[in-house]
Amino acid sequence: MRYADGGGLSERGRATREAVRLQAAQWFAQDVPAAEIARRLRVSTNAVYTWRRRWRAEGEAGLASKGPGGSSCRLDQPRLDRLAQALEQGPAVHGFGEDQRWTLARVADLIARLFHTRYTLHGVSYLLHRMGFSPQVPAHRAIERDEQAIATWRREVWPAGKR
């Protein structure tokens, strides 16, 4: 499965499955029994019966891949890009000042504010995963953190203390 695509088979996987169904269609035309086709293709006999029914009704076109399954994303690519930019800016920029962590509830609220579209927490999780984000345990850092002072301390003070 390719979870970045929302689950299901990749394009190559769908093509492979379609090739199996088309091979079965050739054997349907030769009147090979369904059980024999299932054995040769290593699939269930129920699948073969379903394919044969579709083949009789629609021909080989009935066995063609219908593309990726599942519902499509309610946000188009420009909106997904805008969401990714908003997430990179951090929670404080968007009014979440108590701590610097993105939660699913906060991201759902951000999506609702930016795009007037509601997502469940589970849907937000799928969306973020599809966008390449993964759950992280945050490093607790103060907002007032001074990176330059820390770098100076590491470079000058800490080595002196080790001696």
Coordinates of N, CA and C in Angstrom, one line a residue:
M1 N 0.8 -1.2 0.0 CA 0.0 0.0 0.0 C 0.9 1.2 0.0
R2 N 0.4 2.3 -0.6 CA 1.1 3.5 -0.6 C 0.2 4.5 0.2
Y3 N 0.6 4.7 1.4 CA -0.2 5.6 2.3 C -0.1 7.0 1.9
A4 N 0.9 7.4 1.2 CA 1.0 8.8 0.8 C -0.1 9.1 -0.2
D5 N -0.5 8.2 -0.9 CA -1.6 8.4 -1.9 C -3.0 8.1 -1.2
G6 N -3.0 7.9 0.1 CA -4.3 7.7 0.7 C -4.6 6.2 0.8
G7 N -3.6 5.3 0.6 CA -3.9 3.9 0.6 C -4.2 3.3 -0.7
G8 N -4.4 2.0 -0.8 CA -4.6 1.4 -2.0 C -3.4 1.0 -2.8
L9 N -3.5 0.7 -4.1 CA -2.4 0.3 -4.9 C -1.8 1.4 -5.6
S10 N -0.5 1.3 -5.9 CA 0.1 2.3 -6.7 C -0.3 2.1 -8.2
E11 N 0.0 3.0 -9.0 CA -0.3 3.0 -10.5 C 0.2 1.6 -11.0
R12 N 1.4 1.3 -10.7 CA 2.0 0.0 -11.2 C 1.3 -1.2 -10.7
G13 N 0.8 -1.1 -9.4 CA 0.1 -2.2 -8.8 C -1.3 -2.4 -9.5
R14 N -1.9 -1.3 -9.8 CA -3.2 -1.3 -10.5 C -3.0 -1.9 -11.9
A15 N -1.9 -1.5 -12.6 CA -1.6 -2.1 -13.9 C -1.4 -3.6 -13.9
T16 N -0.7 -4.0 -12.9 CA -0.4 -5.5 -12.7 C -1.7 -6.2 -12.5
R17 N -2.6 -5.7 -11.6 CA -3.9 -6.4 -11.4 C -4.8 -6.4 -12.7
E18 N -4.7 -5.3 -13.4 CA -5.5 -5.2 -14.7 C -5.0 -6.3 -15.7
A19 N -3.6 -6.5 -15.7 CA -3.1 -7.5 -16.6 C -3.5 -8.9 -16.2
V20 N -3.7 -9.1 -14.9 CA -4.2 -10.4 -14.5 C -5.6 -10.6 -15.0
R21 N -6.4 -9.6 -14.8 CA -7.8 -9.7 -15.3 C -7.9 -9.9 -16.8
L22 N -7.1 -9.2 -17.5 CA -7.1 -9.4 -19.0 C -6.6 -10.8 -19.4
Q23 N -5.7 -11.3 -18.6 CA -5.3 -12.7 -18.9 C -6.5 -13.7 -18.7
A24 N -7.2 -13.4 -17.6 CA -8.4 -14.2 -17.3 C -9.4 -14.1 -18.5
A25 N -9.5 -12.9 -19.1 CA -10.5 -12.7 -20.2 C -10.1 -13.5 -21.4
Q26 N -8.8 -13.7 -21.6 CA -8.4 -14.6 -22.7 C -8.8 -16.0 -22.5
W27 N -8.7 -16.4 -21.2 CA -9.1 -17.8 -20.9 C -10.7 -17.9 -20.8
F28 N -11.4 -16.8 -20.5 CA -12.8 -16.9 -20.6 C -13.2 -17.2 -22.1
A29 N -12.6 -16.5 -23.0 CA -12.9 -16.7 -24.4 C -12.6 -18.2 -24.9
Q30 N -11.7 -18.8 -24.2 CA -11.3 -20.2 -24.5 C -12.2 -21.2 -23.7
D31 N -13.1 -20.7 -22.9 CA -14.0 -21.6 -22.0 C -13.2 -22.4 -21.0
V32 N -12.2 -21.8 -20.5 CA -11.4 -22.5 -19.4 C -12.3 -22.3 -18.1
P33 N -12.4 -23.4 -17.3 CA -13.3 -23.3 -16.1 C -12.7 -22.3 -15.1
A34 N -13.7 -21.7 -14.4 CA -13.3 -20.7 -13.4 C -12.3 -21.2 -12.4
A35 N -12.5 -22.4 -11.9 CA -11.6 -22.9 -10.9 C -10.2 -23.1 -11.4
E36 N -10.1 -23.5 -12.7 CA -8.8 -23.6 -13.3 C -8.1 -22.2 -13.4
I37 N -8.9 -21.2 -13.9 CA -8.3 -19.8 -14.0 C -7.9 -19.3 -12.6
A38 N -8.7 -19.6 -11.6 CA -8.3 -19.1 -10.2 C -7.0 -19.8 -9.8
R39 N -6.9 -21.1 -10.1 CA -5.7 -21.8 -9.7 C -4.5 -21.2 -10.5
R40 N -4.6 -21.0 -11.8 CA -3.5 -20.5 -12.6 C -3.1 -19.1 -12.1
L41 N -4.0 -18.2 -11.8 CA -3.7 -16.8 -11.5 C -3.6 -16.6 -10.0
R42 N -3.8 -17.7 -9.2 CA -3.7 -17.6 -7.7 C -4.6 -16.5 -7.1
V43 N -5.8 -16.6 -7.6 CA -6.9 -15.7 -7.0 C -8.0 -16.6 -6.6
S44 N -9.0 -16.0 -5.9 CA -10.2 -16.7 -5.5 C -11.1 -17.0 -6.6
T45 N -11.9 -18.1 -6.5 CA -12.8 -18.4 -7.6 C -13.9 -17.3 -7.6
N46 N -14.3 -16.8 -6.5 CA -15.3 -15.7 -6.5 C -14.8 -14.5 -7.3
A47 N -13.5 -14.2 -7.2 CA -13.0 -13.1 -8.1 C -13.2 -13.4 -9.5
V48 N -12.9 -14.6 -9.9 CA -12.9 -15.0 -11.3 C -14.4 -15.0 -11.8
Y49 N -15.3 -15.4 -10.9 CA -16.7 -15.4 -11.3 C -17.2 -13.9 -11.5
T50 N -16.7 -13.0 -10.6 CA -17.1 -11.6 -10.8 C -16.5 -11.0 -12.1
W51 N -15.2 -11.4 -12.4 CA -14.6 -10.9 -13.6 C -15.3 -11.4 -14.8
R52 N -15.7 -12.7 -14.8 CA -16.4 -13.3 -15.9 C -17.7 -12.6 -16.2
R53 N -18.5 -12.3 -15.1 CA -19.7 -11.6 -15.2 C -19.5 -10.3 -15.9
R54 N -18.5 -9.5 -15.4 CA -18.2 -8.2 -16.0 C -17.8 -8.3 -17.4
W55 N -17.0 -9.4 -17.7 CA -16.5 -9.6 -19.1 C -17.6 -9.9 -20.0
R56 N -18.6 -10.7 -19.6 CA -19.7 -11.0 -20.4 C -20.6 -9.8 -20.7
A57 N -20.7 -8.9 -19.7 CA -21.6 -7.8 -19.8 C -20.9 -6.6 -20.6
E58 N -19.6 -6.4 -20.4 CA -19.0 -5.2 -20.9 C -17.7 -5.5 -21.8
G59 N -17.4 -6.8 -21.9 CA -16.2 -7.1 -22.6 C -14.9 -6.8 -21.8
E60 N -13.8 -6.7 -22.5 CA -12.5 -6.4 -21.8 C -12.5 -5.0 -21.1
A61 N -13.3 -4.1 -21.7 CA -13.4 -2.8 -21.0 C -13.9 -2.9 -19.6
G62 N -14.7 -3.9 -19.3 CA -15.3 -4.1 -18.0 C -14.2 -4.5 -17.0
L63 N -13.1 -5.0 -17.5 CA -12.0 -5.5 -16.6 C -10.9 -4.4 -16.4
A64 N -11.1 -3.3 -17.1 CA -10.0 -2.3 -17.0 C -10.0 -1.7 -15.6
S65 N -8.9 -1.2 -15.2 CA -8.8 -0.5 -13.9 C -9.6 0.8 -13.9
K66 N -10.2 1.0 -12.7 CA -11.1 2.2 -12.6 C -10.3 3.3 -11.9
G67 N -9.0 3.1 -11.7 CA -8.1 4.1 -11.1 C -8.1 4.0 -9.6
P68 N -7.5 4.9 -8.9 CA -7.3 4.8 -7.5 C -8.7 4.9 -6.8
G69 N -8.8 4.1 -5.8 CA -10.1 4.1 -5.0 C -10.1 5.2 -4.0
G70 N -11.2 5.2 -3.3 CA -11.4 6.2 -2.2 C -11.9 7.5 -2.7
S71 N -12.2 8.3 -1.7 CA -12.7 9.7 -2.0 C -11.5 10.6 -2.4
S72 N -11.7 11.6 -3.2 CA -10.7 12.5 -3.5 C -10.5 13.5 -2.4
C73 N -9.4 14.2 -2.4 CA -9.1 15.2 -1.4 C -9.9 16.4 -1.7
R74 N -10.5 17.0 -0.6 CA -11.3 18.2 -0.8 C -10.5 19.5 -1.0
L75 N -9.2 19.4 -0.8 CA -8.3 20.5 -1.1 C -7.4 20.2 -2.3
D76 N -7.5 21.2 -3.3 CA -6.6 21.0 -4.5 C -5.2 21.3 -4.1
Q77 N -4.3 21.1 -5.1 CA -2.9 21.2 -4.9 C -2.4 22.6 -4.4
P78 N -3.0 23.7 -5.0 CA -2.6 25.0 -4.5 C -3.0 25.2 -3.0
R79 N -4.1 24.7 -2.6 CA -4.5 24.8 -1.2 C -3.7 23.9 -0.3
L80 N -3.3 22.8 -0.8 CA -2.4 21.9 0.0 C -1.0 22.6 0.2
D81 N -0.6 23.3 -0.8 CA 0.7 24.0 -0.7 C 0.6 25.1 0.3
R82 N -0.6 25.8 0.2 CA -0.8 26.9 1.1 C -0.9 26.4 2.6
L83 N -1.5 25.3 2.8 CA -1.6 24.7 4.1 C -0.2 24.3 4.6
A84 N 0.6 23.7 3.7 CA 2.0 23.3 4.1 C 2.8 24.6 4.6
Q85 N 2.6 25.7 3.8 CA 3.3 26.9 4.2 C 2.8 27.4 5.5
A86 N 1.5 27.3 5.8 CA 0.9 27.8 7.0 C 1.4 26.9 8.2
L87 N 1.6 25.6 8.0 CA 2.1 24.8 9.0 C 3.5 25.0 9.3
E88 N 4.3 25.4 8.3 CA 5.7 25.7 8.5 C 5.9 27.0 9.2
Q89 N 5.0 27.9 9.1 CA 5.1 29.2 9.9 C 5.0 28.9 11.4
G90 N 4.3 27.9 11.8 CA 4.2 27.6 13.2 C 2.8 28.0 13.8
P91 N 2.5 27.4 14.9 CA 1.2 27.7 15.5 C 1.0 29.1 16.0
A92 N 2.1 29.8 16.5 CA 2.0 31.1 17.1 C 1.5 32.1 16.0
V93 N 1.9 32.0 14.8 CA 1.5 32.9 13.8 C 0.0 32.9 13.5
H94 N -0.6 31.7 13.8 CA -2.0 31.5 13.6 C -2.8 31.6 14.8
G95 N -2.3 32.2 15.9 CA -3.0 32.5 17.1 C -3.0 31.4 18.1
F96 N -2.2 30.4 18.0 CA -2.1 29.3 19.0 C -0.8 29.6 19.8
G97 N -0.9 30.4 20.8 CA 0.3 30.9 21.5 C 0.6 30.1 22.7
E98 N -0.3 29.3 23.3 CA 0.1 28.6 24.5 C 1.3 27.7 24.4
D99 N 1.4 27.0 23.4 CA 2.7 26.2 23.1 C 2.9 26.1 21.6
Q100 N 4.0 25.6 21.3 CA 4.4 25.6 19.8 C 4.3 24.2 19.2
R101 N 3.1 23.6 19.4 CA 2.8 22.3 18.9 C 1.6 22.3 18.0
W102 N 1.7 21.7 16.9 CA 0.5 21.5 16.0 C -0.1 20.2 16.5
T103 N -1.4 20.3 16.8 CA -2.2 19.1 17.1 C -3.2 18.9 16.0
L104 N -3.8 17.8 15.9 CA -4.8 17.5 14.9 C -5.9 18.5 15.0
A105 N -6.3 18.8 16.2 CA -7.5 19.7 16.4 C -7.1 21.1 15.9
R106 N -5.8 21.5 16.2 CA -5.4 22.9 15.7 C -5.3 22.9 14.2
V107 N -4.8 21.8 13.6 CA -4.7 21.8 12.1 C -6.1 21.8 11.5
A108 N -7.0 21.1 12.1 CA -8.4 21.1 11.6 C -9.0 22.5 11.7
D109 N -8.7 23.2 12.8 CA -9.2 24.5 13.0 C -8.6 25.5 11.9
L110 N -7.3 25.3 11.7 CA -6.6 26.1 10.7 C -7.2 25.9 9.3
I111 N -7.5 24.6 8.9 CA -8.1 24.3 7.6 C -9.4 24.9 7.5
A112 N -10.2 24.9 8.6 CA -11.5 25.5 8.6 C -11.4 27.0 8.4
R113 N -10.5 27.6 9.1 CA -10.3 29.1 8.9 C -9.8 29.5 7.6
L114 N -8.8 28.7 7.0 CA -8.2 29.1 5.7 C -9.1 28.8 4.6
F115 N -9.8 27.6 4.6 CA -10.5 27.1 3.4 C -12.0 26.9 3.6
H116 N -12.5 27.2 4.8 CA -13.9 27.0 5.0 C -14.4 25.6 4.7
T117 N -13.5 24.6 5.1 CA -13.8 23.2 4.9 C -13.5 22.5 6.2
R118 N -14.4 21.6 6.6 CA -14.3 20.9 7.9 C -13.7 19.5 7.6
Y119 N -12.8 19.1 8.4 CA -12.2 17.8 8.4 C -12.3 17.2 9.8
T120 N -12.6 15.9 9.9 CA -12.5 15.2 11.2 C -11.0 15.1 11.6
L121 N -10.8 14.8 12.9 CA -9.4 14.6 13.3 C -8.7 13.4 12.5
H122 N -9.5 12.4 12.3 CA -9.0 11.3 11.5 C -8.7 11.7 10.1
G123 N -9.5 12.5 9.5 CA -9.3 13.0 8.2 C -8.1 13.9 8.1
V124 N -7.9 14.7 9.1 CA -6.7 15.6 9.2 C -5.4 14.7 9.3
S125 N -5.5 13.7 10.1 CA -4.4 12.8 10.2 C -4.0 12.2 8.8
Y126 N -5.0 11.7 8.1 CA -4.7 11.1 6.7 C -4.2 12.2 5.8
L127 N -4.8 13.4 5.9 CA -4.3 14.5 5.0 C -2.9 14.8 5.3
L128 N -2.5 15.0 6.5 CA -1.1 15.3 6.9 C -0.2 14.2 6.4
H129 N -0.6 13.0 6.6 CA 0.3 11.9 6.2 C 0.5 11.9 4.7
R130 N -0.6 12.1 4.0 CA -0.5 12.2 2.5 C 0.4 13.3 2.1
M131 N 0.4 14.4 2.9 CA 1.3 15.6 2.5 C 2.7 15.4 2.9
G132 N 3.0 14.3 3.6 CA 4.4 14.0 4.0 C 4.7 14.3 5.5
F133 N 3.8 14.8 6.2 CA 4.0 15.1 7.6 C 3.8 13.8 8.4
S134 N 4.6 13.7 9.5 CA 4.4 12.5 10.4 C 4.3 13.0 11.8
P135 N 3.7 12.2 12.7 CA 3.6 12.6 14.1 C 5.0 12.7 14.7
Q136 N 5.3 13.7 15.5 CA 6.6 13.9 16.1 C 6.4 14.2 17.6
V137 N 7.3 13.8 18.4 CA 7.3 14.2 19.8 C 8.1 15.5 19.8
P138 N 7.4 16.6 20.1 CA 8.1 17.9 20.0 C 9.2 18.1 21.0
A139 N 10.2 18.8 20.6 CA 11.3 19.3 21.5 C 10.7 20.5 22.2
H140 N 10.6 20.4 23.5 CA 10.0 21.5 24.3 C 11.1 22.7 24.3
R141 N 10.8 23.7 23.6 CA 11.7 24.9 23.6 C 10.9 26.1 23.9
A142 N 11.5 27.0 24.6 CA 10.8 28.2 25.0 C 10.7 29.1 23.8
I143 N 9.7 29.9 23.7 CA 9.6 30.9 22.6 C 10.7 31.9 22.7
E144 N 11.1 32.2 23.9 CA 12.2 33.3 24.1 C 13.6 32.7 23.8
R145 N 13.7 31.5 23.4 CA 15.0 30.8 23.2 C 15.9 31.7 22.3
D146 N 17.2 31.9 22.8 CA 18.1 32.7 22.0 C 19.2 31.7 21.4
E147 N 19.0 31.3 20.2 CA 19.9 30.4 19.5 C 21.4 30.8 19.5
Q148 N 21.6 32.1 19.3 CA 23.0 32.6 19.3 C 23.6 32.5 20.6
A149 N 22.9 32.8 21.7 CA 23.5 32.7 23.0 C 23.8 31.2 23.4
I150 N 22.9 30.3 22.9 CA 23.2 28.9 23.2 C 24.4 28.4 22.4
A151 N 24.6 28.9 21.1 CA 25.7 28.5 20.3 C 27.0 29.0 21.0
T152 N 27.0 30.3 21.5 CA 28.1 30.8 22.2 C 28.5 30.0 23.4
W153 N 27.5 29.7 24.2 CA 27.7 28.9 25.4 C 28.3 27.6 25.1
R154 N 27.8 26.9 24.0 CA 28.4 25.6 23.7 C 29.8 25.7 23.2
R155 N 30.1 26.8 22.5 CA 31.4 27.0 21.9 C 32.5 27.4 23.0
E156 N 32.0 28.2 23.9 CA 33.0 28.8 24.9 C 32.9 28.3 26.3
V157 N 31.7 28.3 26.9 CA 31.6 28.0 28.3 C 31.6 26.5 28.5
W158 N 30.9 25.7 27.8 CA 30.9 24.3 28.0 C 32.2 23.6 27.9
P159 N 33.1 23.9 26.9 CA 34.4 23.2 26.9 C 35.2 23.6 28.1
A160 N 35.1 24.9 28.5 CA 35.9 25.3 29.7 C 35.4 24.5 30.9
G161 N 34.2 24.2 31.1 CA 33.7 23.5 32.2 C 34.1 22.0 32.2
K162 N 34.3 21.5 31.0 CA 34.7 20.1 30.9 C 36.2 19.8 31.4
R163 N 37.0 20.9 31.4 CA 38.4 20.7 31.8 C 38.5 20.5 33.2

